[in-house]
CSV table of C-alpha atoms and ligand atoms in Angstrom, one decimal:
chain,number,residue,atom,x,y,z
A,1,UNK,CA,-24.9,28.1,15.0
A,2,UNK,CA,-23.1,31.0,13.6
A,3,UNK,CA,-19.5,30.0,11.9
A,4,UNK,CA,-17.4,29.2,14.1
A,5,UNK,CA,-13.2,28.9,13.9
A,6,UNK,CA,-12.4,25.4,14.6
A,7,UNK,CA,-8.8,24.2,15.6
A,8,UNK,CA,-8.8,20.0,15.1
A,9,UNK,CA,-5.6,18.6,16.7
A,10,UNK,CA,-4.8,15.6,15.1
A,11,UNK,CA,-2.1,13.4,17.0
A,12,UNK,CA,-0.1,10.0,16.2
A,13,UNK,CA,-2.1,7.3,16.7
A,14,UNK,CA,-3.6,4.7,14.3
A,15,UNK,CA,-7.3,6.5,14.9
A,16,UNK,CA,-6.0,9.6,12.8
A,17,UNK,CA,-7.9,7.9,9.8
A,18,UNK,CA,-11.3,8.5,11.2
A,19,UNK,CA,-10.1,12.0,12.3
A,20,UNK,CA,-10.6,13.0,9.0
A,21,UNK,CA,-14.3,12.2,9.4
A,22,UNK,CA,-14.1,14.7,12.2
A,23,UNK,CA,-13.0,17.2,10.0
A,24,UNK,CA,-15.2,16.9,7.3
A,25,UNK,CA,-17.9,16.7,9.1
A,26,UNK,CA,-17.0,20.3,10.7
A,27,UNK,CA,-16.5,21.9,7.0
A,28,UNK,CA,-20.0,20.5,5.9
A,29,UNK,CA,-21.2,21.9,9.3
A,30,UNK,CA,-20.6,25.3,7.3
A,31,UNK,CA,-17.2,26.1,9.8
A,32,UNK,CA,-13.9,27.3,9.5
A,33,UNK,CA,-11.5,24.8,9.9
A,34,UNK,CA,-7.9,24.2,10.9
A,35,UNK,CA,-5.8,21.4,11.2
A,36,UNK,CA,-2.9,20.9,13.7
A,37,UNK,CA,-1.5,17.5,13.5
A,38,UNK,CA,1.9,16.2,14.7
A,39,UNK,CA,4.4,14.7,13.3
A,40,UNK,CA,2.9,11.6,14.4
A,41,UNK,CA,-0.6,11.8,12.6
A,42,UNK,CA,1.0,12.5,9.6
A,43,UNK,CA,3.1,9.3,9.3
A,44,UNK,CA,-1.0,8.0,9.4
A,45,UNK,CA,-2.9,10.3,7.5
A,46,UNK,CA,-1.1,12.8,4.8
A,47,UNK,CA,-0.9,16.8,4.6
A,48,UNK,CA,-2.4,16.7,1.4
A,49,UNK,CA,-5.6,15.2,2.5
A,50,UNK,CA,-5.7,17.3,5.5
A,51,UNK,CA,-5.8,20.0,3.3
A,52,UNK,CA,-8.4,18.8,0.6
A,53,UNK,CA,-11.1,18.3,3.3
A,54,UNK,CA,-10.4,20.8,5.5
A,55,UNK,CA,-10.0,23.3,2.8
A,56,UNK,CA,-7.4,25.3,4.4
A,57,UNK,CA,-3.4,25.0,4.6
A,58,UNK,CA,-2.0,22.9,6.6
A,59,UNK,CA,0.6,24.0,9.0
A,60,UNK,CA,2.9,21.5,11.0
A,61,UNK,CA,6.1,23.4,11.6
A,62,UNK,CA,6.8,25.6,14.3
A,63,UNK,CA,9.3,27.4,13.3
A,64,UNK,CA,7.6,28.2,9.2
A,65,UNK,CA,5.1,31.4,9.4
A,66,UNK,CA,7.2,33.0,12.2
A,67,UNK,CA,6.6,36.4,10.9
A,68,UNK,CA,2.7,36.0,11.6
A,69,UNK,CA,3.7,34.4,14.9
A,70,UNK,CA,1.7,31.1,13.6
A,71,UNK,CA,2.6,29.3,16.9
A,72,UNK,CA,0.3,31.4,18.8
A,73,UNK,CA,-2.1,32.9,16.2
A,74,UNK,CA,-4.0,29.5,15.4
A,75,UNK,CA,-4.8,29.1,19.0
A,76,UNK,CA,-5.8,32.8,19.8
A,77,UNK,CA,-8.0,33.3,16.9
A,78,UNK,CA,-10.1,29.6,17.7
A,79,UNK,CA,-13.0,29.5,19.1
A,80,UNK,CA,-13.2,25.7,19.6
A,81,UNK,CA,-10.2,23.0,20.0
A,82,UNK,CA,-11.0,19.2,19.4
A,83,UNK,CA,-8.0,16.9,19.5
A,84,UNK,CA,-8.8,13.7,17.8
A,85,UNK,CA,-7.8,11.1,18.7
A,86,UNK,CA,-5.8,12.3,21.4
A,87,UNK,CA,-3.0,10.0,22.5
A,88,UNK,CA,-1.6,9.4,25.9
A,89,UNK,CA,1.5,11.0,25.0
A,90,UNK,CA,-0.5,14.2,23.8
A,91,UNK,CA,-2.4,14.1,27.2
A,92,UNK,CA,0.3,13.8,29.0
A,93,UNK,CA,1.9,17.2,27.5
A,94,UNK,CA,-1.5,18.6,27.4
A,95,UNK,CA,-1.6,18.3,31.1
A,96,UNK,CA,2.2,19.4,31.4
A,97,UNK,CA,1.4,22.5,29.8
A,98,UNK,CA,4.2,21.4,27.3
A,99,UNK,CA,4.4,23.3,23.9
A,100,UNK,CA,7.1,21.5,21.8
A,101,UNK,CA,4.7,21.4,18.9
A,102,UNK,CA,2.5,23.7,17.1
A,103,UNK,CA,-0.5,22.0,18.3
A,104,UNK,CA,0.8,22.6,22.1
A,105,UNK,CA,1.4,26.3,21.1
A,106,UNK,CA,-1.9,26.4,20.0
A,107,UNK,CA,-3.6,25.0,23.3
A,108,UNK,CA,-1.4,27.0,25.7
A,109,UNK,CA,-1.9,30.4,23.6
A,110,UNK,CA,-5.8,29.9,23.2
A,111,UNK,CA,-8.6,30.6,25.9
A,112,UNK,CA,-11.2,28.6,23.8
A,113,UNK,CA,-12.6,25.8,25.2
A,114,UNK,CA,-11.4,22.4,24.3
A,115,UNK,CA,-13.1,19.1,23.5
A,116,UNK,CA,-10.4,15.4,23.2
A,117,UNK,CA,-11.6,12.2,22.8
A,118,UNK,CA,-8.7,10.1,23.4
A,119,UNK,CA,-7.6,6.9,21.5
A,120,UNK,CA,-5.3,4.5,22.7
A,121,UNK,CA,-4.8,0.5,24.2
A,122,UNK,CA,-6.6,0.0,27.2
A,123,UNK,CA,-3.6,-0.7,28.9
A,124,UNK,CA,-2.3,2.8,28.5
A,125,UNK,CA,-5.9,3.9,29.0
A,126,UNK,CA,-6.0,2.5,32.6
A,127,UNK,CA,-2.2,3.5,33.7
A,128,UNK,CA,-2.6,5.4,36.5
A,129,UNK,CA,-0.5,8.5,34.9
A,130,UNK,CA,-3.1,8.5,32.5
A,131,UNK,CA,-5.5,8.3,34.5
A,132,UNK,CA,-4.1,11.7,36.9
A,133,UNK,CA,-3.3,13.6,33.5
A,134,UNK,CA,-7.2,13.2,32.3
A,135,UNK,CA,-8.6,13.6,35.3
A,136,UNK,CA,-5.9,17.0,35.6
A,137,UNK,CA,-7.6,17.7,32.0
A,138,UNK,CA,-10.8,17.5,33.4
A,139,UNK,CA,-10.4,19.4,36.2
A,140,UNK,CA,-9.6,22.1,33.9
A,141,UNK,CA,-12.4,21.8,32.1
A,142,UNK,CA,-11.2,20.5,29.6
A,143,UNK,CA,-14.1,17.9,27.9
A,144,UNK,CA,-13.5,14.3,27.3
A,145,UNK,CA,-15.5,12.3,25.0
A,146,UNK,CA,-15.0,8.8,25.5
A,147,UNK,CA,-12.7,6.7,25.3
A,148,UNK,CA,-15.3,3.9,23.7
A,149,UNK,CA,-14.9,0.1,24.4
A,150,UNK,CA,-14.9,-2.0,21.5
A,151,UNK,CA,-12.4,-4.0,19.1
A,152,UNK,CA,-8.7,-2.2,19.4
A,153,UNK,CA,-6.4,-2.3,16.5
A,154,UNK,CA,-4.6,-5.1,17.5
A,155,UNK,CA,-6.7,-8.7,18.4
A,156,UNK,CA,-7.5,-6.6,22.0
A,157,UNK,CA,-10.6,-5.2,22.9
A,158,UNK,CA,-11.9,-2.7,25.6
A,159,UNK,CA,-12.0,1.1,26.8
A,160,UNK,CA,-9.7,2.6,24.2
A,161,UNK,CA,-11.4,3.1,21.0
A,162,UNK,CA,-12.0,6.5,20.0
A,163,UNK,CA,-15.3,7.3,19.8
A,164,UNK,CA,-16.8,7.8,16.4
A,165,UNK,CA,-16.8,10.7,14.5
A,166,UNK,CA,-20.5,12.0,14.7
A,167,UNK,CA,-20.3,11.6,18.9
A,168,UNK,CA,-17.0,14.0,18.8
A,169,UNK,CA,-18.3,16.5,16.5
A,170,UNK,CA,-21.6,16.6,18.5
A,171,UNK,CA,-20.3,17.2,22.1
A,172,UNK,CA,-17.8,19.8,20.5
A,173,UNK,CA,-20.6,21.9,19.3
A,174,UNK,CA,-22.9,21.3,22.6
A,175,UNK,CA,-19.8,22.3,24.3
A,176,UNK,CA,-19.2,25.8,22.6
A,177,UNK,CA,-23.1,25.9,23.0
A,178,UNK,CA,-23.1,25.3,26.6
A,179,UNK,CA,-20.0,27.9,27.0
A,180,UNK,CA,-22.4,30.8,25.2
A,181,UNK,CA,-24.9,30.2,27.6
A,182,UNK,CA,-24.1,32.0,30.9
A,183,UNK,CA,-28.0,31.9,32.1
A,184,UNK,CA,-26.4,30.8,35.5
A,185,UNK,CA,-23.4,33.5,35.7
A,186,UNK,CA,-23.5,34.9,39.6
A,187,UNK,CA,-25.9,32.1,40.6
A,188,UNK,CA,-25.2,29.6,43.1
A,189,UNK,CA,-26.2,26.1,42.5
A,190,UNK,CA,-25.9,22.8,44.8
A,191,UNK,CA,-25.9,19.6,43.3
A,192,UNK,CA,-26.8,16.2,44.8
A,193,UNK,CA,-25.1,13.1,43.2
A,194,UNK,CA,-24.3,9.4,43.8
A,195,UNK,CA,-26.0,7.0,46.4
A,196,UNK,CA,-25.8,7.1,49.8
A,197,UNK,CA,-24.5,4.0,52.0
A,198,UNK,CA,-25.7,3.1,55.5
A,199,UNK,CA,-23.2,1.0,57.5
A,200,UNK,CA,-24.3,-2.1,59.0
A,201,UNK,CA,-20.4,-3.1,60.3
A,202,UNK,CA,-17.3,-1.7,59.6
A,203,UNK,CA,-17.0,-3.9,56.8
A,204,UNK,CA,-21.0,-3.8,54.7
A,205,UNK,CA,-23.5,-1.3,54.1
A,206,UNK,CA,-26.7,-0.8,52.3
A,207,UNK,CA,-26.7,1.1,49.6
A,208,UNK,CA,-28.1,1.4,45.4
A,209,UNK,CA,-26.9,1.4,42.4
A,210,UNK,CA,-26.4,5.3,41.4
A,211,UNK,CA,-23.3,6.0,39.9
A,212,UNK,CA,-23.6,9.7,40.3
A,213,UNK,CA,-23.2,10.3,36.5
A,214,UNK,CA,-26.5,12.4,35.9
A,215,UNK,CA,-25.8,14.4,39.6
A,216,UNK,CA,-21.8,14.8,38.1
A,217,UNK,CA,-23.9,16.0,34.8
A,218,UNK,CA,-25.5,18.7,36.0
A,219,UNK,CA,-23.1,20.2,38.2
A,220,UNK,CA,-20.8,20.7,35.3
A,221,UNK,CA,-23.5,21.7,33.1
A,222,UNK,CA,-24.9,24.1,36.1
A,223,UNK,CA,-20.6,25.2,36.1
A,224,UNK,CA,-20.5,26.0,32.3
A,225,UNK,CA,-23.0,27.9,32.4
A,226,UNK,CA,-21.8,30.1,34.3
A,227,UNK,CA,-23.2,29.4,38.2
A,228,UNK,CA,-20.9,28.5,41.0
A,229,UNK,CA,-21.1,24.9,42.0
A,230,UNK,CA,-21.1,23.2,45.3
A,231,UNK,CA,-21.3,19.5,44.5
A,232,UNK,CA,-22.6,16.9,47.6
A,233,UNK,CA,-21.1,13.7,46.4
A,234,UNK,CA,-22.4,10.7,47.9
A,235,UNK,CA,-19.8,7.3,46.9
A,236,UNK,CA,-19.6,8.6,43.2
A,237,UNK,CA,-18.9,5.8,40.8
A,238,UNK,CA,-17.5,8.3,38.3
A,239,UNK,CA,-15.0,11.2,38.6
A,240,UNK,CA,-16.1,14.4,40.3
A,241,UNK,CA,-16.0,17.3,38.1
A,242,UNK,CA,-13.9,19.8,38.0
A,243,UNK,CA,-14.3,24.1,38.9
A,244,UNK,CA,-16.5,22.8,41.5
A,245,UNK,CA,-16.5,22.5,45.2
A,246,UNK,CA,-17.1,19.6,46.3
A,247,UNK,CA,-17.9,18.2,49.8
A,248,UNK,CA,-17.7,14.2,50.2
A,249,UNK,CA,-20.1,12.2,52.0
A,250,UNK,CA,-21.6,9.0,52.6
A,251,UNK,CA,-24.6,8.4,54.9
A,252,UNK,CA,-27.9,10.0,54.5
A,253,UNK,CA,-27.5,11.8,57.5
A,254,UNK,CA,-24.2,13.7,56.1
A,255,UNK,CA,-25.6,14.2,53.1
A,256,UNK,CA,-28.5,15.9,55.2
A,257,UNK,CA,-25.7,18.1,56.9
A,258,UNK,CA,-24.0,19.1,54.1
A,259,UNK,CA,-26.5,20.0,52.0
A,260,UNK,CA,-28.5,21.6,54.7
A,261,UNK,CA,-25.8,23.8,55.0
A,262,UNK,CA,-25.0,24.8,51.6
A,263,UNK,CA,-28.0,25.5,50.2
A,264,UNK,CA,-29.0,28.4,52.5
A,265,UNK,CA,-28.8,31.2,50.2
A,266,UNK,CA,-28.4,28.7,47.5
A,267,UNK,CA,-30.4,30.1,43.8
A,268,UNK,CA,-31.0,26.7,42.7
A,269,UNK,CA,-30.5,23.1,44.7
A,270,UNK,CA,-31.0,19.3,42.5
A,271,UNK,CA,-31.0,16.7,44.9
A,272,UNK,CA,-30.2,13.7,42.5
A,273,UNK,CA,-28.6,11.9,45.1
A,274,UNK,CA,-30.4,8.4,45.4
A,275,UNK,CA,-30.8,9.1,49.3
A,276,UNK,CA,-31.9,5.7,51.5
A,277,UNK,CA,-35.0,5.9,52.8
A,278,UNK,CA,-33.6,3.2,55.9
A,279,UNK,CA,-30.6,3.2,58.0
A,280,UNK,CA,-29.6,0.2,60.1
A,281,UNK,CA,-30.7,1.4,63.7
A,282,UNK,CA,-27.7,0.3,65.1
A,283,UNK,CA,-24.2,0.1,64.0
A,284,UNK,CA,-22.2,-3.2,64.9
A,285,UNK,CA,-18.2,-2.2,66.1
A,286,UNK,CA,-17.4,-5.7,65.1
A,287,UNK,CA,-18.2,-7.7,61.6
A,288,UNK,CA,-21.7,-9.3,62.1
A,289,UNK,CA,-20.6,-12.7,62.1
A,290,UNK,CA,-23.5,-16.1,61.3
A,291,UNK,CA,-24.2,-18.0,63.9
A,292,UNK,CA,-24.5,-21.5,64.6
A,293,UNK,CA,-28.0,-22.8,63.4
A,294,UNK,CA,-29.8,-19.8,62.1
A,295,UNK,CA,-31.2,-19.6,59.0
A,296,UNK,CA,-31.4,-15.9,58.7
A,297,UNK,CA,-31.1,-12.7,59.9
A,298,UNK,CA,-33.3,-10.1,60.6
A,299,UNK,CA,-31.6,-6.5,60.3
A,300,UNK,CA,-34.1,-3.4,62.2
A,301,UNK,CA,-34.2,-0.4,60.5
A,302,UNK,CA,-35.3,3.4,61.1
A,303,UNK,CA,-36.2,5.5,58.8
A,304,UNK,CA,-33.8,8.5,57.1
A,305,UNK,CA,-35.3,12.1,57.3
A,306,UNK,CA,-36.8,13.2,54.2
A,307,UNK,CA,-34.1,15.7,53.4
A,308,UNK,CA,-36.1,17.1,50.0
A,309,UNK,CA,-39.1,17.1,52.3
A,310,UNK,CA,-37.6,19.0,54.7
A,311,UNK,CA,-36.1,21.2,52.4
A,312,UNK,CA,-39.0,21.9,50.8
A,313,UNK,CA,-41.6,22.5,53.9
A,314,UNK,CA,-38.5,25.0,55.2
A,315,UNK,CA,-39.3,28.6,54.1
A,316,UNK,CA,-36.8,28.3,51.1
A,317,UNK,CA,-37.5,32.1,49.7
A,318,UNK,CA,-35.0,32.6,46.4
A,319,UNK,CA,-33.7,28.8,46.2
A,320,UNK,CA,-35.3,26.8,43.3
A,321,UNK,CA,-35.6,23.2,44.8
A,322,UNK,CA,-35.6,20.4,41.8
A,323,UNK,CA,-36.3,16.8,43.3
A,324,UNK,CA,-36.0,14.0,41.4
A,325,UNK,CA,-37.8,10.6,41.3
A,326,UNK,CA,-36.6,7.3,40.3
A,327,UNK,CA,-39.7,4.9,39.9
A,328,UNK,CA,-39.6,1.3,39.0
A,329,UNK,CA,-43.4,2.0,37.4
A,330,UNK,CA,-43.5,0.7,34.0
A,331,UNK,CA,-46.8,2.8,33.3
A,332,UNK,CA,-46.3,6.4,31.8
A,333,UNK,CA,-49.7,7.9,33.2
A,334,UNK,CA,-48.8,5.8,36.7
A,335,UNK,CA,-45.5,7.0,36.4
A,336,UNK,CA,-46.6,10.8,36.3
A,337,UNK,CA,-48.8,10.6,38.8
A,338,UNK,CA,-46.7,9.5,41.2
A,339,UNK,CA,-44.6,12.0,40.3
A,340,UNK,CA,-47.0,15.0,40.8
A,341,UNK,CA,-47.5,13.2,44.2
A,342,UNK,CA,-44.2,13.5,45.1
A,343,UNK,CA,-43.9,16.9,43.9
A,344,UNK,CA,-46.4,18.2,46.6
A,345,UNK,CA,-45.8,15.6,49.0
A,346,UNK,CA,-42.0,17.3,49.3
A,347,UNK,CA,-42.9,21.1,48.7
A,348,UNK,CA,-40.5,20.8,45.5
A,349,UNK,CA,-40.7,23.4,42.3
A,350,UNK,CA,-39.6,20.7,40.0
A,351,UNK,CA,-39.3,17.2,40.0
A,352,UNK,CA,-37.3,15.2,37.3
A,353,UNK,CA,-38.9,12.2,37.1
A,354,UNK,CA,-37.3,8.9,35.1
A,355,UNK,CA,-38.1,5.1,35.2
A,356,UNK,CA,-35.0,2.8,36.5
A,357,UNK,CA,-34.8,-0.3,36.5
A,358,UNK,CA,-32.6,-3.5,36.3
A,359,UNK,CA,-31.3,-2.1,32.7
A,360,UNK,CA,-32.9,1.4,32.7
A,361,UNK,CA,-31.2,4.6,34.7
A,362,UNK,CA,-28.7,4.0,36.8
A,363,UNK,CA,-25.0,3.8,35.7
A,364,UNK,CA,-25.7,4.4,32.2
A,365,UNK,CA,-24.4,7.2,29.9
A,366,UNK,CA,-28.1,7.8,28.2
A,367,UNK,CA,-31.0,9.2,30.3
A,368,UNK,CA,-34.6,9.6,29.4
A,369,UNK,CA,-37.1,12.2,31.8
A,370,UNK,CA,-39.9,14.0,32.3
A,371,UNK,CA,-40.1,17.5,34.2
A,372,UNK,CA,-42.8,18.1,36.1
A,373,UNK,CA,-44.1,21.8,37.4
A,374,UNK,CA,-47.0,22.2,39.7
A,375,UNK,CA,-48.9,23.3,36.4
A,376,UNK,CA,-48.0,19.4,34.6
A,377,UNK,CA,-45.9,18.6,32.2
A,378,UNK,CA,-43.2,21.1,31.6
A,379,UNK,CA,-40.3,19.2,29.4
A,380,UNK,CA,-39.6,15.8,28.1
A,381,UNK,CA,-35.8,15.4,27.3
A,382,UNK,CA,-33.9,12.5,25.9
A,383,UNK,CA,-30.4,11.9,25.5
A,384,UNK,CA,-26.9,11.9,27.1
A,385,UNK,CA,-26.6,12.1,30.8
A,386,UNK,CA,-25.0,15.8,29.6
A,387,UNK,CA,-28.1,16.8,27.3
A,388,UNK,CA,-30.5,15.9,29.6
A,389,UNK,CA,-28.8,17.9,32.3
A,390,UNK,CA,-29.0,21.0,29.7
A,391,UNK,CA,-32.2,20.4,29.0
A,392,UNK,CA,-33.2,20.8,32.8
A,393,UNK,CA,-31.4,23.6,33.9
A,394,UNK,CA,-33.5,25.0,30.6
A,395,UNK,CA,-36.5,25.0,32.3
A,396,UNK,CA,-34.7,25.6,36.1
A,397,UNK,CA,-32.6,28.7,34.6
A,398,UNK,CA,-36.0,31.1,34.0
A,399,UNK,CA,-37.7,30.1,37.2
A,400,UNK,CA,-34.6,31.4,39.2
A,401,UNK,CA,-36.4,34.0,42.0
A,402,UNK,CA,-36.0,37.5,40.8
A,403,UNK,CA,-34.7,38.3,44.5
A,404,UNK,CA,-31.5,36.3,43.1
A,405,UNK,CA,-31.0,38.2,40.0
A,406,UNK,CA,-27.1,38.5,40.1
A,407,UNK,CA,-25.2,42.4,40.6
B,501,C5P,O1,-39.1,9.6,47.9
B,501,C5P,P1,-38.1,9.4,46.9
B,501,C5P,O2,-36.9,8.7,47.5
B,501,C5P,O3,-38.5,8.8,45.6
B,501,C5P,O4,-37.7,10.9,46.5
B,501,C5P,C1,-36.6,11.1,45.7
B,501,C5P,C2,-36.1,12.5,45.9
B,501,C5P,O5,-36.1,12.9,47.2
B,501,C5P,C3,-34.7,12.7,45.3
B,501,C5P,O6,-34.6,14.1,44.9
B,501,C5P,C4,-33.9,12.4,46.6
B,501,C5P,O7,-32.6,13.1,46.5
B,501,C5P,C5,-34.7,13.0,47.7
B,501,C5P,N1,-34.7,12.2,49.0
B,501,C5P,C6,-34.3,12.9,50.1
B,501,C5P,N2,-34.2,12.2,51.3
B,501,C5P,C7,-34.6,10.9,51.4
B,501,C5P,C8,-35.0,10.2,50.2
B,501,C5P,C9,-35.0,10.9,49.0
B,501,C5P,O8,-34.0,14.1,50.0
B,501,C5P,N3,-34.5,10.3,52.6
């Protein structure tokens, strides 16, 4: 990666120590670097060492420099932002828009894009005004790493920590690296995510355990990359991303609707949706209640279309279709060739195929694949939920139909 100009925000909580890590980290990395802490951070961490490892001056004061127009110089000439650790007070104005600091100056007069990874007690972490202002963040695009869980600074413990230093410094890069890519600019891509849920009463349902997290992965991956998103969210677990539109649903049969709908003229569609196979064939008004004496009861159920299948046996000229397979096979030969199977068996191009399991798969952050073409084998990828999601839109991006190409 070519030198880049880094901006690190450092605010005023106790995690400004390992910010400093951060930083160093970005110098060795052969980058430019600037810091930007508050008034806060620096009653943790001091200007001098700030400057040592970052090997730049150190500007806190809004009104020094005015004659270079510091306040919004810093911010303009960035090409990356990372505030760590970002505290809720910092969010707060971040998703204000306020700029009674340099580091707000910075942020509101910069169009680079910018990675936090917020530190603070869980408490504050969980407050619903937290909560709206990261998920406001987000919806900006704005790219949260972490919170962690773990051992707070008091005798607490749990989502708060910041995360550590190397995990920061890694998404920011990915990030910036994901923002030069634009393979996807003036394509259209539908996304697939979550698990579906098939009432049984008003009150239960049948449903799995996908959170949605590597569905959510994709579409913003798909979204920084340039395409425009439509995202068909089936009872997501985890927050939906933001810049894309997204159409809520539930049952297999919406699902079926709405992506039915939006992928006619669509360049790419993912189904990652864990879709039921089963639907209860009837619907109770009331709560099925036990009755007296039985020792069971036996539920009838119909089978869900095949909405891949159907899909893919649809003339589908100029939309990529990726499927993907979840298999409980603990085999890797097995596993593949149940996955080629399915590949013909649904008329898909690709088919992402992963093992899940009680502990593997869903509703974790880490993800490990394989990416099947009709000629085999096409990509292995390992990693984050996020990397993995890169990693298939690599080998989606140049298979795009030509018919497609944007302008
Ligand atoms: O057959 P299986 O459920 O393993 O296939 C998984 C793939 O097919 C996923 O891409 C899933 O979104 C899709 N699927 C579907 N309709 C179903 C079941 C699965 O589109 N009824």
């Amino acid at each position: 990666m070519s030198r880049l100009n880094i901006v690190v925000g450092i605010t005023g909580g106790i995690a400004a120590y390992k910010a400093v890590g951060v930083v160093r980290s970005l110098v060795l990395a052969g980058h430019d670097v600037h810091v930007v802490p508050t008034d806060g951070a620096l009653r943790f961490v001091g200007r001098p060492t700030l400057e040592a490892i970052s090997r730049n001056p150190v500007h806190v004061d809004l009104y020094e420099g005015v004659a270079e127009v510091r306040h919004v110089a810093i911010g303009q000439a960035a090409d990356l932002i990372v505030i760590a650790p970002a505290t809720a007070n910092t969010i707060a104005k971040l998703a204000a828009g306020l700029a009674d600091d340099l580091l707000g100056n910075t942020v509101l007069a910069s169009e680079a894009p910018i990675v936090i990874a917020p530190a603070m007690h869980t408490e504050m972490w969980l407050n619903p005004a937290t909560a709206a202002n990261v998920a406001t963040l987000r919806e900006r695009g704005v790219t949260i790493v972490g919170p962690a869980v773990g051992q707070l600074t008091g005798t607490d413990s749990g989502p708060g920590r910041m995360e550590e230093p190397d995990v920061i410094v890694a998404a920011a890069l990915a990030r910036v690296e994901a923002s030069a890519r634009r393979d996807l600019a003036g394509r259209r891509v539908v996304v697939t995510a979550g698990g579906t849920r098939e009432p049984l009463d008003p009150v239960r349902f049948l449903g799995n355990r996908s959170s949605g997290k590597q569905g959510v992965a994709i579409a913003e991956a798909a979204r920084a990359r340039g395409a425009q998103v439509t995202l068909i969210a089936a009872n997501l677990e985890v927050a939906s991303p933001g810049g894309c539109d997204i159409r809520e649903v539930s049952t297999a049969l919406e699902l079926q609707a709405a992506v039915t709908e939006a992928a006619s003229g669509a360049d790419l569609v993912v189904m990652a949706a864990a879709v039921a196979d089963y639907r209860p064939a009837s619907i109770s008004e009331s709560k099925i209640k036990k009755q007296p004496g039985d020792d069971g009861l036996t539920l009838e159920l119909v089978r869900n279309p095949d909405i891949l299948a159907g899909l893919g046996h649809a003339p589908h000229d100029g939309t990529l279709l990726v499927g993907f397979a979840a298999e409980t096979e603990a085999d890797d030969e097995r596993l593949l060739e149940l996955g080629a199977g399915k590949l013909e068996a649904k008329g898909a191009d690709l088919l992402v195929v992963n093992r899940v399991g009680w502990t593997e798969g869903f509703a974790r952050d880490d993800n490990r694949v394989v990416i099947l073409g009709n000629e085999g084998v096409l990509a292995r990828a390992i990693g984050s939920k996020m990397s993995v999601a890169h990693e298939i839109l690599d080998v989606a991006a140049p298979r795009l139909r030509e018919t497609h190409e944007p302008g």
